[in-house]
PDB file of C-alpha atoms and ligand atoms in Angstrom:
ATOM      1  CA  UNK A   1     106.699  -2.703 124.199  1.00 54.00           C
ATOM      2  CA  UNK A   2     103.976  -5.381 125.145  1.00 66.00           C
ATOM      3  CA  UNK A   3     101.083  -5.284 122.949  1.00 76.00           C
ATOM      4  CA  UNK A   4      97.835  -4.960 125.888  1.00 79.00           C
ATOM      5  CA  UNK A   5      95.284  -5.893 122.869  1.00 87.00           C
ATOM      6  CA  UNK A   6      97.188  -9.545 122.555  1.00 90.00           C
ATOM      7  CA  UNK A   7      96.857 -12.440 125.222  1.00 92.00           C
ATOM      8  CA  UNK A   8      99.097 -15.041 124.513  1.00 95.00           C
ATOM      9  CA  UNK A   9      99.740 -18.060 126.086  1.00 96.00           C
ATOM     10  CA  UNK A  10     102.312 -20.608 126.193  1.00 97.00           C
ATOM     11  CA  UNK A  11     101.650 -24.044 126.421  1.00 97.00           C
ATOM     12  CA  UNK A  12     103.631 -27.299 126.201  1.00 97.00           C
ATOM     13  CA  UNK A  13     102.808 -30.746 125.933  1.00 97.00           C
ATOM     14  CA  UNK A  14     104.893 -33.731 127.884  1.00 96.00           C
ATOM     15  CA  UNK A  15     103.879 -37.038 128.133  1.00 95.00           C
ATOM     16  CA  UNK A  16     105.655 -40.779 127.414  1.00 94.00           C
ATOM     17  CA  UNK A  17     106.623 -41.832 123.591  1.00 95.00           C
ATOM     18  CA  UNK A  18     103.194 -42.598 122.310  1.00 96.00           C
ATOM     19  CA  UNK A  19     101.211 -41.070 124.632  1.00 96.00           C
ATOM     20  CA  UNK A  20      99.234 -39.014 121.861  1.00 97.00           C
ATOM     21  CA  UNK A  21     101.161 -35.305 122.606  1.00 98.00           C
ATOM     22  CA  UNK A  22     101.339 -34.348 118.717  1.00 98.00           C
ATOM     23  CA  UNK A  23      97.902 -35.298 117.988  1.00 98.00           C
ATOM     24  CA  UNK A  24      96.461 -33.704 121.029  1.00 98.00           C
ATOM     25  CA  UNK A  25      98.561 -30.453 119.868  1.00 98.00           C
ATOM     26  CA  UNK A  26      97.104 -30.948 116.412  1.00 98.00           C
ATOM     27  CA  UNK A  27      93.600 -30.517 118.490  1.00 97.00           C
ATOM     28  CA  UNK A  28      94.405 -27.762 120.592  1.00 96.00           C
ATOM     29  CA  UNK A  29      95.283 -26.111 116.686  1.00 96.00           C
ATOM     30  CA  UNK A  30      92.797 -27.272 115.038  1.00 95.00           C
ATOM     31  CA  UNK A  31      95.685 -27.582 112.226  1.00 95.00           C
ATOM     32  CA  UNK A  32      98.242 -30.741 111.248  1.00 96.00           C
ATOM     33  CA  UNK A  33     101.502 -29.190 112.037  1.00 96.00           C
ATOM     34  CA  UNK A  34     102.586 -31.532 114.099  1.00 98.00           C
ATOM     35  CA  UNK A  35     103.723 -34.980 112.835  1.00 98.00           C
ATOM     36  CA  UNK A  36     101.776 -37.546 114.386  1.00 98.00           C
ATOM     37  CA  UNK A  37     101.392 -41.490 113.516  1.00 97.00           C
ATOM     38  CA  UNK A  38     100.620 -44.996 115.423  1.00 96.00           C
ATOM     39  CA  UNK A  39     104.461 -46.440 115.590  1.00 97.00           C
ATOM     40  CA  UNK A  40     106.916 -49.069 118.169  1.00 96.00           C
ATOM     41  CA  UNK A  41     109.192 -46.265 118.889  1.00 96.00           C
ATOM     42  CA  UNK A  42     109.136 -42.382 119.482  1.00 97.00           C
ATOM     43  CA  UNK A  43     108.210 -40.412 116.195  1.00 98.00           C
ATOM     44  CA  UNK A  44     108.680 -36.953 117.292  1.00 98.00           C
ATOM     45  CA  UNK A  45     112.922 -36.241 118.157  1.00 98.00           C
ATOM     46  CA  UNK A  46     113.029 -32.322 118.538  1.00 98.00           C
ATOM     47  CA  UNK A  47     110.903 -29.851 119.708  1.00 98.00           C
ATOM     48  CA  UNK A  48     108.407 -28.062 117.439  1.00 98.00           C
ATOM     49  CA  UNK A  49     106.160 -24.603 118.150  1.00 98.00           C
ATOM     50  CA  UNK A  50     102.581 -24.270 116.746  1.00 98.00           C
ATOM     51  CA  UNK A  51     100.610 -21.062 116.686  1.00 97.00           C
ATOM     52  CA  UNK A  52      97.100 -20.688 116.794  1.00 95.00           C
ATOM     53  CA  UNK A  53      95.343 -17.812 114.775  1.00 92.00           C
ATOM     54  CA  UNK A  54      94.386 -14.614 116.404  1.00 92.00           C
ATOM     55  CA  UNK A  55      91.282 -15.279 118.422  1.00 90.00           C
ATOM     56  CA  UNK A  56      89.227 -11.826 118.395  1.00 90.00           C
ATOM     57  CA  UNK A  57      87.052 -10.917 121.173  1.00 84.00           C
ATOM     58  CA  UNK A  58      88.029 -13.310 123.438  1.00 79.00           C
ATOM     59  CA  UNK A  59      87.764 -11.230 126.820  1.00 83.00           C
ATOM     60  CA  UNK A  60      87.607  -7.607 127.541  1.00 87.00           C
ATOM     61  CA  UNK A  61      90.130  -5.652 129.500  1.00 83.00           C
ATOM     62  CA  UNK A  62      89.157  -1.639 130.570  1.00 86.00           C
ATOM     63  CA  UNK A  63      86.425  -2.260 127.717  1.00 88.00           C
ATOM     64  CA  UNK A  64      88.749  -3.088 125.174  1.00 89.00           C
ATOM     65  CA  UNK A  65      88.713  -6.831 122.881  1.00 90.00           C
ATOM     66  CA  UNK A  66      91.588  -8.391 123.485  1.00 92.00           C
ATOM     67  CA  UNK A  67      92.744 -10.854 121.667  1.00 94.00           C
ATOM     68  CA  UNK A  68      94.165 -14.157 122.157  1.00 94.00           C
ATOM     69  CA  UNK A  69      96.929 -16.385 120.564  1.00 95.00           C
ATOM     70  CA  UNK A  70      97.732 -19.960 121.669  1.00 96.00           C
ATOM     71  CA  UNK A  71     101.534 -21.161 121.193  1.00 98.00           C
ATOM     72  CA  UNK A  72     101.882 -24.891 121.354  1.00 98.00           C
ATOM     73  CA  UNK A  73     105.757 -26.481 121.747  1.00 98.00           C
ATOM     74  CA  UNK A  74     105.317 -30.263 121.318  1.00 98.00           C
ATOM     75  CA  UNK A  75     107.936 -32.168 122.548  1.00 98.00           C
ATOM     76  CA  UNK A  76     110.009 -35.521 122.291  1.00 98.00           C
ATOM     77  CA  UNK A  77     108.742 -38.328 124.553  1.00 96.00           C
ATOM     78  CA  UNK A  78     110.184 -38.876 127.643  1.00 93.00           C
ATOM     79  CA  UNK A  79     111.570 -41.616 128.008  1.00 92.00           C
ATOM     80  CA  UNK A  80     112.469 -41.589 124.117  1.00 95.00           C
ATOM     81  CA  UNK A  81     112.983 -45.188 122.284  1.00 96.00           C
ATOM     82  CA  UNK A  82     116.104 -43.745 120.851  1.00 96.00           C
ATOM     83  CA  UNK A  83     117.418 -40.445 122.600  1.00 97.00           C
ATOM     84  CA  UNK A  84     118.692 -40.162 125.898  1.00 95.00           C
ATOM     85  CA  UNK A  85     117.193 -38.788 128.922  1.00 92.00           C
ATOM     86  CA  UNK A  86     119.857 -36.061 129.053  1.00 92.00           C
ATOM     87  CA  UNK A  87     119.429 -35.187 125.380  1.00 95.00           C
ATOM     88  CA  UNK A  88     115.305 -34.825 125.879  1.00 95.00           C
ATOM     89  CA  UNK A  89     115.864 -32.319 128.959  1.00 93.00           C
ATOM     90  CA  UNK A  90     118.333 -30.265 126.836  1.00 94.00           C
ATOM     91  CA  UNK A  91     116.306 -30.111 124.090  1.00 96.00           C
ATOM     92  CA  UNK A  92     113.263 -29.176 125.888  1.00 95.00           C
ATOM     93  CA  UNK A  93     114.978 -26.717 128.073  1.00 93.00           C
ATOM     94  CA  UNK A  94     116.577 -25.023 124.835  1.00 94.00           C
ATOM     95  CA  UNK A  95     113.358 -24.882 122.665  1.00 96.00           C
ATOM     96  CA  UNK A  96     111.593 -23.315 126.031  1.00 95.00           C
ATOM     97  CA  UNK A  97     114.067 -20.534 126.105  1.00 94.00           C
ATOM     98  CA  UNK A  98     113.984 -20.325 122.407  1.00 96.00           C
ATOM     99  CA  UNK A  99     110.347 -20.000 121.558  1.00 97.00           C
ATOM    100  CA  UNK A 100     108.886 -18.381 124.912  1.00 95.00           C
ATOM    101  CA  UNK A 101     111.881 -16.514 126.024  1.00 92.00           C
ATOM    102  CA  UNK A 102     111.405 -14.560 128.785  1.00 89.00           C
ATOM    103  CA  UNK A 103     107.665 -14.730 129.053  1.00 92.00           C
ATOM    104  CA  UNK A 104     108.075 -17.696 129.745  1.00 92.00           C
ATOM    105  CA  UNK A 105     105.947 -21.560 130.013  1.00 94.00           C
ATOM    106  CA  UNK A 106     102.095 -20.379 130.965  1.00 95.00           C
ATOM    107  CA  UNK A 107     100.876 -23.992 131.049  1.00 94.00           C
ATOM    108  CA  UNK A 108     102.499 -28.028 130.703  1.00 94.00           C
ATOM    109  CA  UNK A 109     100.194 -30.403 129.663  1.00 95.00           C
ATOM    110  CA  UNK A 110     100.472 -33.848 130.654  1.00 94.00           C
ATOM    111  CA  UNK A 111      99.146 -36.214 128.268  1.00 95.00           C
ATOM    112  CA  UNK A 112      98.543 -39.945 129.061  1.00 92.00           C
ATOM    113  CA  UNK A 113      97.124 -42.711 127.143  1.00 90.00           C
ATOM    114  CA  UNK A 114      93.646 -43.640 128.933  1.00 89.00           C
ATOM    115  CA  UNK A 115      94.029 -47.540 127.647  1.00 89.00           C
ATOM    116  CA  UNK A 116      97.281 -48.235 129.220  1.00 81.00           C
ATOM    117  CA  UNK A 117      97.635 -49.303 132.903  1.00 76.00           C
ATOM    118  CA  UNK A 118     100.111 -47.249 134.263  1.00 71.00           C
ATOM    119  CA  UNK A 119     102.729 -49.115 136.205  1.00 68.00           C
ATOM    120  CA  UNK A 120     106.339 -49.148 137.925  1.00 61.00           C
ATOM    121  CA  UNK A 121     108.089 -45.749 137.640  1.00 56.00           C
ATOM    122  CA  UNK A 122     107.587 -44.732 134.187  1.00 59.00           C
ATOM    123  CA  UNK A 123     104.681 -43.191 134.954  1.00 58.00           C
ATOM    124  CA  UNK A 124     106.423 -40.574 136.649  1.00 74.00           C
ATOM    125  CA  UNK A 125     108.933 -40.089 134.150  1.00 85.00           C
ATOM    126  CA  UNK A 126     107.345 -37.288 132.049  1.00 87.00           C
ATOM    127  CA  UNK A 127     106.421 -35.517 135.485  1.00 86.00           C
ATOM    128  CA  UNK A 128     109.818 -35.633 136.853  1.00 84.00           C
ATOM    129  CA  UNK A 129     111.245 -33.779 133.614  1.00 83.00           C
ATOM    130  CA  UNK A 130     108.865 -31.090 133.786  1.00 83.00           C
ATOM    131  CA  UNK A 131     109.756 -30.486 137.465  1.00 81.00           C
ATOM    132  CA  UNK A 132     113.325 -30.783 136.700  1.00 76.00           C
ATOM    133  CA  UNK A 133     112.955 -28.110 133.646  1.00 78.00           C
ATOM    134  CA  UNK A 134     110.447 -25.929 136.155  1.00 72.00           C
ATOM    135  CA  UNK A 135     113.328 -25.702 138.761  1.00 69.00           C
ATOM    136  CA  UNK A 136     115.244 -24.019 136.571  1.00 62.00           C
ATOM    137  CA  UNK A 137     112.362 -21.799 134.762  1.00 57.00           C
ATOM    138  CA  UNK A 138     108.628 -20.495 135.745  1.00 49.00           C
ATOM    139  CA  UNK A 139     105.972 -22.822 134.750  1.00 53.00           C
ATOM    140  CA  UNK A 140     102.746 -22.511 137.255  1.00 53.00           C
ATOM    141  CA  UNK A 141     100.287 -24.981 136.251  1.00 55.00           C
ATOM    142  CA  UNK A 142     100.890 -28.460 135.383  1.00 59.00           C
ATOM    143  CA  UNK A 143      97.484 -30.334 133.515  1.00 60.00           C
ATOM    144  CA  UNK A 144      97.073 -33.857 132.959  1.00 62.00           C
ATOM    145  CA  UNK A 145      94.991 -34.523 130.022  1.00 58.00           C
TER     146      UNK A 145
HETATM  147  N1  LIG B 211      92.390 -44.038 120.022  1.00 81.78           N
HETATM  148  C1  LIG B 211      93.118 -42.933 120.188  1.00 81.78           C
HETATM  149  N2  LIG B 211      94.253 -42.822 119.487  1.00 81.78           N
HETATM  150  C2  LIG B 211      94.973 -41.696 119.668  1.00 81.78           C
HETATM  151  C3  LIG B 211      94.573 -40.665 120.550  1.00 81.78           C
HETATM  152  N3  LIG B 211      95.500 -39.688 120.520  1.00 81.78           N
HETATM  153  C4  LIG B 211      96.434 -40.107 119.654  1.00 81.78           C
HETATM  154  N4  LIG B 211      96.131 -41.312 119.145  1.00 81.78           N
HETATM  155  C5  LIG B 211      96.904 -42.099 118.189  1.00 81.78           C
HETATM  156  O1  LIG B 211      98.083 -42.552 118.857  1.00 81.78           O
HETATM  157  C6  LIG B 211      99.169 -42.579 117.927  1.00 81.78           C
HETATM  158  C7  LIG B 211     100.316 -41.769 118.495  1.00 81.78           C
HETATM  159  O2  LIG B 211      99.903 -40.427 118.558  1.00 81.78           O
HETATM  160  P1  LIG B 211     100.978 -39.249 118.564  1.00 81.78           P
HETATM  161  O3  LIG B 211     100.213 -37.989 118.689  1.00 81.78           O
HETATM  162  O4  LIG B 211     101.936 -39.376 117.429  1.00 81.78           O
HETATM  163  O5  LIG B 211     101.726 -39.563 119.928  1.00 81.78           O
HETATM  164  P2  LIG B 211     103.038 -38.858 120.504  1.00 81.78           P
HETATM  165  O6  LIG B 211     102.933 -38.858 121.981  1.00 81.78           O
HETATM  166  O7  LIG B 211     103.279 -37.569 119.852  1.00 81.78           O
HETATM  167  O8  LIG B 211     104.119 -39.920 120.044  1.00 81.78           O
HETATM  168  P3  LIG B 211     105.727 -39.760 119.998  1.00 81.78           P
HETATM  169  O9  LIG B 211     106.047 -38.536 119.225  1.00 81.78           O
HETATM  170  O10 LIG B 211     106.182 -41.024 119.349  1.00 81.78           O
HETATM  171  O11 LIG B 211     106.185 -39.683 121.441  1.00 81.78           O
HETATM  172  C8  LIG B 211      98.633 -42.035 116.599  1.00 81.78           C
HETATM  173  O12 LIG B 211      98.310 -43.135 115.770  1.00 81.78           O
HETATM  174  C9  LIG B 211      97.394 -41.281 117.017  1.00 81.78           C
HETATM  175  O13 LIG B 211      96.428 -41.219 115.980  1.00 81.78           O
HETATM  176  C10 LIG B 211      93.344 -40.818 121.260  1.00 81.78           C
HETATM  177  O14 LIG B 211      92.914 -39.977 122.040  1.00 81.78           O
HETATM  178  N5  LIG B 211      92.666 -41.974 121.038  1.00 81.78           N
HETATM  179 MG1  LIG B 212     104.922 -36.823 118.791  1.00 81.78          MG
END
C-alpha cells in the first residue's frame, strides 16, 4: 500500500559523454556515489540509482509532514565513446523499469556543458533518446540544466 507520509520523486539525468551528468547527480545528493572524473571518452557505461535521505517536513498534506525522498538514475552518455546507440537506449530503458517500476520517471534532466558551442546534430542526440524512451514510458517534464 502507498505510504501518503512519503513523496518521492524520480529523476534522471541525460546529457552527451562529458556533459557533467554524474557530478551534477553528486549535487542534487549532496553525496559522491556517482563516479565522476575529467576524461577523452565516456566514464560512466551502465546505469546507476542514488537516493537522497528522508527530507522531513517538506510540505504538508491534510495537516500532516510529509516527507520527501529524491531518487537519482545517472546514466551513460549518449552518444557513448565506446557503446552503441542501441546498447545506451536498452540500458536506460531497463534500469527505468528496474529502479522506478511502475511509478514511473517524475522528471529527465538535461545536462549540457555551458563552455561548449553546440553544433550539427549532436546536440539533439541526448533529447532524441529521452523522447524515444518517453514513447514507450511516462515521463512529463523534461529540464535542461
Ligand atoms: N568547470 C566545470 N566542470 C564540471 C562541471 N560539472 C562537471 N564538471 C567536470 O567535468 C568532468 C566530467 O564530469 P562528469 O560528471 O563525469 O560528466 P559525465 O557527463 O557524467 O561524463 P560521462 O560519464 O563520461 O558521460 C569532471 O572533471 C567534472 O568535475 C561544471 O559545472 N563546471
Ligand atoms: Mg558519468
Amino acid at each position: 500500500m502507498m505510504d501518503s507520509s512519503k513523496m518521492t520523486i524520480n529523476l534522471a539525468l541525460f546529457g552527451m559523454t562529458q556533459s557533467g551528468k554524474s557530478s551534477a547527480g553528486n549535487i542534487l545528493l549532496g553525496s559522491t556515489d556517482f563516479h565522476s572524473s575529467f576524461a577523452p571518452c565516456s566514464v560512466t557505461k551502465d546505469c546507476s540509482l542514488g537516493r537522497s535521505c528522508h527530507l522531513r517536513g517538506f510540505m504538508r498534506r491534510g495537516g500532516q509532514e510529509i516527507t520527501l525522498q529524491i531518487r537519482v538514475l545517472d546514466t551513460p552518455g549518449y552518444p557513448h565513446s565506446k557503446l552503441s546507440e542501441k546498447h545506451v537506449k536498452q540500458e536506460v530503458r531497463e534500469a527505468l523499469a528496474h529502479h522506478f517500476g511502475q511509478e514511473g520517471l517524475h522528471l529527465a534532466l538535461l545536462v549540457q556543458r555551458a563552455d561548449v558551442p553546440l553544433c550539427g546534430q549532436e546536440e539533439s542526440s541526448p533529447v532524441q533518446m529521452i523522447q524515444v524512451i518517453q514513447r514507450g514510458s511516462y515521463t512529463n517534464d523534461i529540464i535542461p540544466i
